[in-house]
Short mmCIF file of C-alpha atoms in Angstrom, two decimals:
data_model
loop_
_atom_site.label_atom_id
_atom_site.label_comp_id
_atom_site.label_asym_id
_atom_site.label_seq_id
_atom_site.Cartn_x
_atom_site.Cartn_y
_atom_site.Cartn_z
CA MET Z 648 0.00 0.00 0.00
CA ALA Z 649 2.80 2.42 0.90
CA ARG Z 650 4.54 1.62 -2.39
CA GLY Z 651 1.30 2.32 -4.26
CA ALA Z 652 0.82 5.64 -2.48
CA ARG Z 653 4.35 6.72 -3.40
CA HIS Z 654 3.68 5.66 -6.97
CA LEU Z 655 0.52 7.77 -7.13
CA LEU Z 656 1.98 10.81 -5.34
CA GLY Z 657 5.32 10.76 -7.15
CA PRO Z 658 4.23 12.76 -10.23
CA LEU Z 659 2.41 15.27 -8.04
CA ARG Z 660 5.49 15.71 -5.84
CA ARG Z 661 7.71 16.27 -8.91
CA ARG Z 662 5.27 18.88 -10.21
CA TRP Z 663 5.34 20.74 -6.88
CA LEU Z 664 9.13 20.77 -6.89
CA ALA Z 665 9.20 22.05 -10.45
CA LEU Z 666 6.79 24.84 -9.56
CA GLY Z 667 8.94 25.74 -6.57
CA ARG Z 668 12.06 25.95 -8.74
CA ARG Z 669 10.30 28.17 -11.24
CA ALA Z 670 8.98 30.37 -8.39
CA ARG Z 671 12.48 31.24 -7.24
CA VAL Z 672 12.90 34.72 -8.62
CA ARG Z 673 16.38 36.15 -8.66
CA PRO Z 674 16.78 39.86 -7.97
CA PRO Z 675 17.29 42.01 -11.07
CA ALA Z 676 20.86 42.37 -12.24
CA ALA Z 677 20.87 46.09 -11.43
CA VAL Z 678 19.86 45.37 -7.85
CA ARG Z 679 22.58 42.74 -7.49
CA ARG Z 680 25.20 45.09 -8.91
CA GLY Z 681 24.03 47.92 -6.64
CA GLY Z 682 24.22 45.68 -3.58
CA ARG Z 683 27.73 44.53 -4.45
CA ALA Z 684 28.82 48.12 -5.12
CA GLY Z 685 27.39 49.30 -1.80
CA ALA Z 686 29.12 46.50 0.08
CA ALA Z 687 32.38 47.32 -1.69
CA ARG Z 688 32.11 50.97 -0.69
CA VAL Z 689 31.47 50.00 2.93
CA ARG Z 690 34.52 47.73 2.93
CA ALA Z 691 36.67 50.40 1.29
CA GLY Z 692 35.53 53.02 3.80
CA GLY Z 693 36.23 50.70 6.71
CA HIS Z 694 39.68 49.86 5.37
CA ALA Z 695 40.54 53.55 4.88
CA ALA Z 696 39.36 54.41 8.40
CA LEU Z 697 41.44 51.59 9.86
CA GLU Z 698 44.57 52.69 8.02
CA LEU Z 699 44.03 56.27 9.17
CA ALA Z 700 43.73 55.13 12.78
CA VAL Z 701 46.86 52.98 12.51
CA ARG Z 702 49.00 55.70 10.94
CA HIS Z 703 47.70 58.71 12.88
CA PRO Z 704 46.17 57.43 16.12
CA VAL Z 705 46.76 60.62 18.10
CA ARG Z 706 45.11 62.82 15.49
CA VAL Z 707 42.12 60.51 15.21
CA LEU Z 708 41.72 60.44 18.98
CA ALA Z 709 42.18 64.22 19.23
CA VAL Z 710 39.43 64.87 16.69
CA GLY Z 711 37.17 62.41 18.49
CA VAL Z 712 37.76 64.08 21.86
CA ALA Z 713 37.18 67.56 20.41
CA LEU Z 714 33.87 66.54 18.86
CA ALA Z 715 32.81 64.80 22.07
CA LEU Z 716 33.61 67.90 24.14
CA ALA Z 717 31.49 70.01 21.81
CA GLY Z 718 28.64 67.52 22.11
CA TRP Z 719 28.80 67.41 25.90
CA ALA Z 720 28.72 71.21 26.01
CA LEU Z 721 25.65 71.32 23.75
CA ASP Z 722 23.85 68.46 25.48
CA THR Z 723 22.17 70.89 27.87
CA GLN Z 724 20.58 72.63 24.87
CA LEU Z 725 18.79 69.53 23.58
CA GLU Z 726 15.02 69.95 23.51
CA VAL Z 727 12.83 67.41 25.29
CA GLU Z 728 9.32 67.27 23.81
CA SER Z 729 6.73 66.47 26.49
CA ASP Z 730 3.50 67.71 24.90
CA ILE Z 731 1.38 64.59 24.61
CA THR Z 732 -0.69 66.20 21.84
CA GLN Z 733 2.46 66.40 19.72
CA LEU Z 734 3.77 62.90 20.49
CA VAL Z 735 0.72 60.82 19.55
CA PRO Z 736 -1.31 60.74 16.32
CA ALA Z 737 -3.72 63.66 16.04
CA ASP Z 738 -6.55 61.28 15.06
CA LEU Z 739 -6.14 59.12 18.18
CA ARG Z 740 -9.60 58.64 19.66
CA ALA Z 741 -8.48 59.15 23.26
CA LEU Z 742 -6.77 62.43 22.35
CA GLU Z 743 -9.81 63.63 20.44
CA ASP Z 744 -12.01 62.87 23.46
CA LEU Z 745 -9.60 64.73 25.75
CA GLU Z 746 -9.59 67.78 23.49
CA THR Z 747 -13.39 67.66 23.31
CA LEU Z 748 -13.53 67.58 27.11
CA GLN Z 749 -11.24 70.60 27.36
CA GLU Z 750 -13.25 72.55 24.79
CA ALA Z 751 -16.46 71.85 26.70
CA SER Z 752 -15.20 72.31 30.27
CA GLY Z 753 -11.98 74.25 29.85
CA ILE Z 754 -9.93 71.65 31.74
CA GLY Z 755 -8.00 68.52 30.83
CA GLY Z 756 -7.26 67.19 34.32
CA THR Z 757 -7.57 67.86 38.04
CA ILE Z 758 -4.96 68.73 40.66
CA ASP Z 759 -5.97 68.13 44.28
CA VAL Z 760 -4.39 70.03 47.16
CA LEU Z 761 -4.55 67.80 50.23
CA VAL Z 762 -4.67 69.78 53.48
CA GLU Z 763 -4.02 67.97 56.77
CA GLY Z 764 -4.42 69.37 60.29
CA GLU Z 765 -5.99 68.80 63.69
CA ALA Z 766 -9.12 70.92 63.21
CA LEU Z 767 -9.77 71.96 59.63
CA GLY Z 768 -13.27 73.16 60.47
CA ASN Z 769 -12.03 76.19 62.41
CA PRO Z 770 -12.27 79.69 60.88
CA ALA Z 771 -8.48 80.15 60.62
CA ALA Z 772 -8.00 77.01 58.51
CA ILE Z 773 -11.02 77.80 56.33
CA GLY Z 774 -9.78 81.36 55.84
CA TRP Z 775 -6.36 80.16 54.72
CA MET Z 776 -7.94 77.76 52.19
CA VAL Z 777 -10.10 80.55 50.76
CA ASP Z 778 -7.14 82.91 50.43
CA TYR Z 779 -4.89 80.22 48.96
CA GLN Z 780 -7.46 79.28 46.35
CA GLN Z 781 -7.82 82.91 45.33
CA ARG Z 782 -4.05 83.44 45.11
CA VAL Z 783 -3.67 80.41 42.84
CA LEU Z 784 -6.48 81.54 40.55
CA ASP Z 785 -5.11 85.08 40.38
CA ARG Z 786 -1.65 83.81 39.47
CA ALA Z 787 -3.14 81.57 36.76
CA GLY Z 788 -5.07 84.48 35.26
CA PHE Z 789 -8.53 83.15 36.03
CA GLY Z 790 -11.31 85.70 36.46
CA ASP Z 791 -14.67 86.86 35.25
CA GLU Z 792 -13.22 88.02 31.93
CA ARG Z 793 -10.89 85.04 31.46
CA GLY Z 794 -12.58 81.74 32.11
CA CYS Z 795 -11.20 78.22 32.12
CA GLY Z 796 -10.58 78.31 28.40
CA GLU Z 797 -7.82 80.93 28.74
CA ALA Z 798 -6.44 80.37 32.25
CA ALA Z 799 -3.93 77.65 33.11
CA VAL Z 800 -5.82 76.75 36.31
CA CYS Z 801 -9.55 76.87 37.06
CA PRO Z 802 -11.51 76.30 40.27
CA ALA Z 803 -13.06 72.90 40.87
CA PHE Z 804 -15.25 71.71 43.74
CA SER Z 805 -13.49 72.05 47.11
CA LEU Z 806 -14.17 72.92 50.74
CA PRO Z 807 -14.09 76.72 50.19
CA ASP Z 808 -16.74 76.30 47.48
CA LEU Z 809 -18.91 74.33 49.88
CA LEU Z 810 -18.72 77.23 52.34
CA ALA Z 811 -18.94 79.94 49.67
CA GLY Z 812 -22.18 81.27 51.09
CA ALA Z 813 -20.60 81.96 54.47
CA THR Z 814 -17.12 83.22 53.50
CA GLN Z 815 -15.66 85.83 51.21
CA PRO Z 816 -11.96 85.95 50.32
CA GLY Z 817 -10.04 88.79 51.88
CA GLN Z 818 -12.80 89.94 54.21
CA GLU Z 819 -12.04 88.74 57.70
CA ALA Z 820 -15.13 90.28 59.26
CA VAL Z 821 -17.64 88.09 57.41
CA ARG Z 822 -15.91 84.79 58.05
CA PRO Z 823 -18.23 82.54 60.01
CA SER Z 824 -17.63 81.25 63.47
CA ALA Z 825 -16.75 77.67 64.27
CA GLN Z 826 -20.37 77.05 65.25
CA ALA Z 827 -21.64 78.33 61.90
CA ILE Z 828 -19.15 76.14 60.02
CA ASP Z 829 -20.14 73.09 62.09
CA ALA Z 830 -23.81 73.77 61.43
CA LEU Z 831 -23.25 74.14 57.69
CA LEU Z 832 -21.19 70.95 57.42
CA ALA Z 833 -23.73 69.06 59.52
CA ALA Z 834 -26.50 70.14 57.16
CA VAL Z 835 -24.69 68.80 54.10
CA PRO Z 836 -25.25 65.08 53.37
CA PRO Z 837 -22.15 62.98 54.17
CA TYR Z 838 -21.99 61.50 50.68
CA PHE Z 839 -21.58 65.06 49.39
CA SER Z 840 -19.27 66.57 52.01
CA GLN Z 841 -16.90 63.60 52.26
CA SER Z 842 -15.51 64.47 48.83
CA VAL Z 843 -13.94 67.63 50.30
CA ILE Z 844 -13.45 66.89 54.03
CA ASN Z 845 -13.40 63.71 56.11
CA ALA Z 846 -15.66 63.07 59.08
CA GLN Z 847 -12.87 63.72 61.60
CA ARG Z 848 -12.16 67.16 60.07
CA THR Z 849 -8.46 66.30 59.75
CA LYS Z 850 -8.18 66.09 55.96
CA ALA Z 851 -9.64 68.37 53.32
CA THR Z 852 -9.09 68.92 49.61
CA LEU Z 853 -8.99 71.90 47.30
CA SER Z 854 -9.45 70.89 43.68
CA PHE Z 855 -8.21 72.82 40.66
CA GLY Z 856 -8.81 72.06 37.03
CA ILE Z 857 -5.74 72.32 34.79
CA SER Z 858 -5.79 72.79 31.04
CA LEU Z 859 -4.07 70.45 28.61
CA MET Z 860 -0.45 71.57 28.28
CA PRO Z 861 3.10 70.19 27.87
CA LEU Z 862 4.36 68.35 30.93
CA ASP Z 863 7.24 70.77 31.50
CA ARG Z 864 4.82 73.71 31.57
CA GLN Z 865 2.54 71.65 33.81
CA GLN Z 866 5.42 71.17 36.25
CA GLU Z 867 5.95 74.95 36.32
CA VAL Z 868 2.30 75.49 37.27
CA ILE Z 869 2.56 72.87 40.02
CA ASP Z 870 5.73 74.47 41.38
CA GLU Z 871 3.97 77.85 41.49
CA MET Z 872 1.09 76.31 43.42
CA ARG Z 873 3.51 74.84 45.94
CA THR Z 874 5.27 78.18 46.33
CA LEU Z 875 1.98 79.99 46.94
CA ALA Z 876 0.88 77.55 49.64
CA ASN Z 877 2.99 78.70 52.61
CA PRO Z 878 0.54 77.11 55.10
CA PRO Z 879 0.31 78.37 58.68
CA GLU Z 880 1.66 76.35 61.57
CA GLY Z 881 -0.36 73.22 62.17
CA LEU Z 882 -1.34 72.67 58.52
CA LYS Z 883 0.37 70.34 56.06
CA VAL Z 884 -0.19 70.80 52.32
CA GLU Z 885 0.56 68.32 49.54
CA LEU Z 886 -0.33 68.40 45.84
CA VAL Z 887 -1.64 65.08 44.53
CA GLY Z 888 -3.29 63.70 41.43
CA LEU Z 889 -2.37 62.13 38.10
CA PRO Z 890 -1.21 65.43 36.53
CA VAL Z 891 1.20 65.90 39.45
CA LEU Z 892 2.64 62.39 39.05
CA ALA Z 893 2.94 62.74 35.27
CA ALA Z 894 4.70 66.11 35.48
CA GLN Z 895 7.07 64.89 38.20
CA ALA Z 896 7.97 61.75 36.26
CA ASN Z 897 8.63 63.79 33.13
CA ALA Z 898 10.79 66.26 35.07
CA GLU Z 899 12.90 63.44 36.48
CA VAL Z 900 13.28 61.69 33.13
CA SER Z 901 14.00 64.90 31.21
CA SER Z 902 16.49 66.27 33.72
CA HIS Z 903 19.88 66.82 32.11
CA THR Z 904 21.65 66.08 35.39
CA ARG Z 905 19.74 62.85 35.84
CA ARG Z 906 20.48 61.84 32.23
CA VAL Z 907 24.21 62.43 32.70
CA LEU Z 908 24.26 60.57 36.01
CA THR Z 909 22.45 57.64 34.41
CA LEU Z 910 25.06 57.46 31.63
CA ILE Z 911 27.91 57.66 34.14
CA ALA Z 912 26.32 54.95 36.27
CA GLY Z 913 25.92 52.73 33.20
CA LEU Z 914 29.55 53.23 32.16
CA LEU Z 915 30.79 52.55 35.70
CA ALA Z 916 28.70 49.39 35.94
CA VAL Z 917 30.06 48.13 32.61
CA ALA Z 918 33.62 49.02 33.64
CA LEU Z 919 33.22 47.13 36.91
CA VAL Z 920 31.91 44.02 35.16
CA LEU Z 921 34.74 44.13 32.60
CA LEU Z 922 37.29 44.64 35.36
CA VAL Z 923 36.02 41.57 37.18
CA ALA Z 924 35.88 39.50 33.99
CA LEU Z 925 39.15 40.61 32.37
CA ARG Z 926 41.10 41.26 35.61
CA THR Z 927 43.32 44.01 34.24
CA PRO Z 928 42.40 47.71 34.14
CA ARG Z 929 43.81 48.26 30.65
CA ARG Z 930 41.84 45.43 29.09
CA ALA Z 931 38.70 46.63 30.87
CA LEU Z 932 38.96 50.36 30.16
CA VAL Z 933 40.33 50.47 26.60
CA PRO Z 934 37.11 49.10 25.01
CA LEU Z 935 35.10 51.78 26.82
CA ALA Z 936 37.02 54.73 25.36
CA PRO Z 937 35.07 54.95 22.06
CA ILE Z 938 31.78 54.40 23.89
CA VAL Z 939 32.45 57.35 26.20
CA LEU Z 940 33.29 59.58 23.25
CA ALA Z 941 30.21 58.39 21.35
CA THR Z 942 27.94 59.88 24.03
CA GLY Z 943 29.28 63.32 23.13
CA TRP Z 944 29.11 62.69 19.38
CA SER Z 945 25.48 61.65 19.70
CA ALA Z 946 24.58 64.87 21.52
CA LEU Z 947 26.39 66.89 18.84
CA VAL Z 948 24.57 65.17 15.96
CA LEU Z 949 21.20 65.52 17.68
CA PHE Z 950 21.82 69.21 18.31
CA VAL Z 951 22.82 69.86 14.69
CA SER Z 952 19.95 67.81 13.26
CA GLN Z 953 17.44 69.33 15.73
CA VAL Z 954 15.91 65.94 16.52
CA PRO Z 955 14.07 66.41 19.84
CA LEU Z 956 14.23 63.96 22.69
CA ASN Z 957 11.10 62.58 24.31
CA PRO Z 958 10.33 60.56 27.45
CA MET Z 959 11.21 57.36 25.54
CA SER Z 960 14.41 58.37 23.78
CA VAL Z 961 15.85 60.38 26.66
CA THR Z 962 16.78 57.15 28.48
CA LEU Z 963 18.23 55.42 25.42
CA GLY Z 964 21.89 55.98 26.30
CA VAL Z 965 22.14 52.98 28.62
CA LEU Z 966 20.84 50.61 25.92
CA VAL Z 967 23.37 51.95 23.42
CA ILE Z 968 26.18 51.53 25.95
CA ALA Z 969 25.24 47.87 26.39
CA ILE Z 970 25.09 47.13 22.65
CA SER Z 971 28.24 49.05 21.73
CA THR Z 972 30.32 47.65 24.58
CA GLU Z 973 29.72 44.15 23.27
CA PHE Z 974 31.12 45.09 19.85
CA SER Z 975 34.08 46.91 21.37
CA VAL Z 976 35.03 44.07 23.72
CA LEU Z 977 34.84 41.48 20.92
CA LEU Z 978 37.22 43.48 18.74
CA ALA Z 979 39.62 44.34 21.56
CA GLU Z 980 39.88 40.75 22.75
CA ARG Z 981 40.37 39.44 19.21
CA PHE Z 982 43.17 41.99 18.82
CA ARG Z 983 44.79 40.72 22.04
CA ALA Z 984 44.62 37.18 20.71
CA GLU Z 985 46.28 38.17 17.43
CA ARG Z 986 49.02 39.98 19.32
CA ALA Z 987 49.53 36.93 21.50
CA ASP Z 988 50.08 34.90 18.31
CA GLY Z 989 53.04 37.14 17.50
CA LEU Z 990 51.60 39.61 15.01
CA GLU Z 991 52.70 43.24 15.02
CA THR Z 992 50.20 45.88 16.08
CA ALA Z 993 49.21 46.98 12.58
CA ALA Z 994 48.97 43.42 11.25
CA ALA Z 995 46.94 42.32 14.27
CA LEU Z 996 44.50 45.17 13.75
CA ARG Z 997 44.13 44.43 10.04
CA ARG Z 998 43.44 40.77 10.70
CA THR Z 999 41.04 41.59 13.54
CA TYR Z 1000 38.98 43.99 11.47
CA ALA Z 1001 39.08 41.72 8.43
CA SER Z 1002 37.42 38.90 10.39
CA THR Z 1003 35.67 39.94 13.59
CA GLY Z 1004 35.33 43.51 12.36
CA ARG Z 1005 33.33 42.35 9.37
CA ALA Z 1006 30.87 40.52 11.63
CA VAL Z 1007 30.61 43.51 13.98
CA ARG Z 1008 30.02 45.84 11.05
CA ALA Z 1009 27.29 43.62 9.62
CA SER Z 1010 25.63 43.17 13.01
CA GLY Z 1011 25.75 46.89 13.73
CA ILE Z 1012 24.30 47.87 10.36
CA THR Z 1013 21.45 45.37 10.64
CA THR Z 1014 20.66 46.61 14.16
CA ILE Z 1015 20.59 50.20 12.92
CA ALA Z 1016 18.39 49.20 9.99
CA GLY Z 1017 15.95 47.50 12.34
CA PHE Z 1018 15.52 50.61 14.48
CA ALA Z 1019 15.40 52.80 11.37
CA VAL Z 1020 12.03 51.26 10.50
CA LEU Z 1021 10.54 53.29 13.37
CA VAL Z 1022 11.42 56.51 11.52
CA VAL Z 1023 8.48 55.97 9.14
CA SER Z 1024 5.97 55.49 11.98
CA ASP Z 1025 2.99 57.84 12.07
CA ILE Z 1026 3.44 58.18 15.85
CA ARG Z 1027 5.88 61.00 16.49
CA MET Z 1028 7.12 59.52 19.77
CA LEU Z 1029 8.18 56.33 18.00
CA ARG Z 1030 9.49 58.26 14.99
CA ASP Z 1031 11.76 60.45 17.12
CA PHE Z 1032 12.77 57.44 19.20
CA GLY Z 1033 13.84 55.63 16.03
CA ALA Z 1034 15.80 58.66 14.79
CA VAL Z 1035 17.64 59.06 18.10
CA THR Z 1036 18.39 55.32 18.20
CA VAL Z 1037 19.82 55.39 14.69
CA VAL Z 1038 22.04 58.35 15.58
CA ASP Z 1039 23.26 56.79 18.83
CA LEU Z 1040 24.01 53.39 17.31
CA SER Z 1041 25.65 54.92 14.23
CA VAL Z 1042 28.10 57.06 16.18
CA SER Z 1043 28.81 54.16 18.54
CA LEU Z 1044 29.58 51.87 15.61
CA LEU Z 1045 31.76 54.61 14.12
CA GLY Z 1046 33.64 54.84 17.39
CA VAL Z 1047 34.20 51.09 17.51
CA LEU Z 1048 35.43 50.98 13.91
CA VAL Z 1049 37.54 54.17 13.87
CA VAL Z 1050 38.50 55.29 17.37
CA LEU Z 1051 39.00 51.87 18.96
CA PRO Z 1052 41.90 50.98 16.61
CA ALA Z 1053 43.60 54.26 17.51
CA VAL Z 1054 43.15 53.58 21.23
CA LEU Z 1055 44.50 50.04 20.82
CA VAL Z 1056 47.57 51.35 18.98
CA LEU Z 1057 48.28 53.90 21.71
CA SER Z 1058 47.73 51.34 24.46
CA GLU Z 1059 50.38 49.14 22.85
CA HIS Z 1060 52.77 52.03 22.16
CA PRO Z 1061 52.37 54.76 24.84
CA GLY Z 1062 55.37 56.59 23.39
CA ARG Z 1063 53.39 57.42 20.25
CA LEU Z 1064 50.85 59.23 22.42
CA ARG Z 1065 53.51 61.49 23.92
CA ALA Z 1066 55.10 62.11 20.53
CA GLY Z 1067 51.74 62.84 18.94
CA LEU Z 1068 50.80 65.30 21.65
CA ARG Z 1069 54.06 67.15 21.10
CA GLU Z 1070 53.28 67.38 17.39
CA LEU Z 1071 49.84 68.82 18.12
CA ARG Z 1072 51.21 71.61 20.29
CA PRO Z 1073 51.56 74.93 18.45
CA ARG Z 1074 55.17 75.61 17.63
CA ARG Z 1075 56.72 78.85 18.75
CA ARG Z 1076 57.94 81.11 15.98
CA GLN Z 1077 61.65 81.63 15.89
CA PRO Z 1078 62.73 85.29 16.16
CA ALA Z 1079 63.87 86.75 12.86
#
């Protein structure tokens, strides 16, 4: 039976194989020639860069350091885009609903001011809340002529609003007594009053509506509200709510100091791991040299190209350090192995970059190409993230392929570093 089945299926199987062979379409000749030409140009460029680093390592390193210094100086000028309306598609349903809400109500979120104290129902505490609310609204530009649509902050339901019939801001004489406040709060149903003050009268809230704005501007408004608080003795004030958390998180992520400290921490962690694994400071630190310089190059390219950072891309440096360090360590260790086999420095570098360097170059280019796909996204946050990733990985790969050979040459021949530095010094003119 099995032999009969094979006999019946044999012609069908041969037909399928023939169709499969005919379906194999080779790329056009022009495409094949273009691919070979592009690969040849990449190899030629890599070979020229390697020869330049071998012959003039000090000059290559000096140019790299100068560009990195310029990038580090300009890093503080990089823009961080935090406006959610600019980072997501304009036709996103959630964003459209949020904009509709703001057009109808004038607000896009709510900030709550939590007030804690022993007796928040006394006239002094109520008077401070009324005055504080008015100061915040005045600073935000809210008034009869400018409603919620034009002011950064608007009033929302809070304890002063509940007592609005018995108090008037700035007029001490009409503020009610403790008995009047107790009577008014007792007359209000608990399910209504508990949204602004608890039953023990130890916690109360003042709510403010905030318009839709960039997170950095939102943080400025929150800081102004904190500054205006200045509560009297016995009262504790804290700003809470989702807008407060979002603005604080953005401020921490976007902070230049925090970004630099994160990069330094990542480099130190990698250096410590390499020191433990390789056991000698030179073997551990030499591969990191181009990675350190690449952080400055990246900032320089981003500043020149005016590609803004965002909450996603601003933390990308640590990922790039991890990827680039792997490439750098592979090349440095292969170079050490070639030197151990008796090759001279230049020959060891040429063999290293002809073998391992080719694999690193191919891996780096494919990684960059993968992230480059994000550049065509219709979501700006992903598009900018892809652009920043491409820049970071490109300069890191350039550092591994160009600067690392120069650093390896100088680590093997420290005398060339001293001689090269002497050549770079401006020569004094001899008197006529």
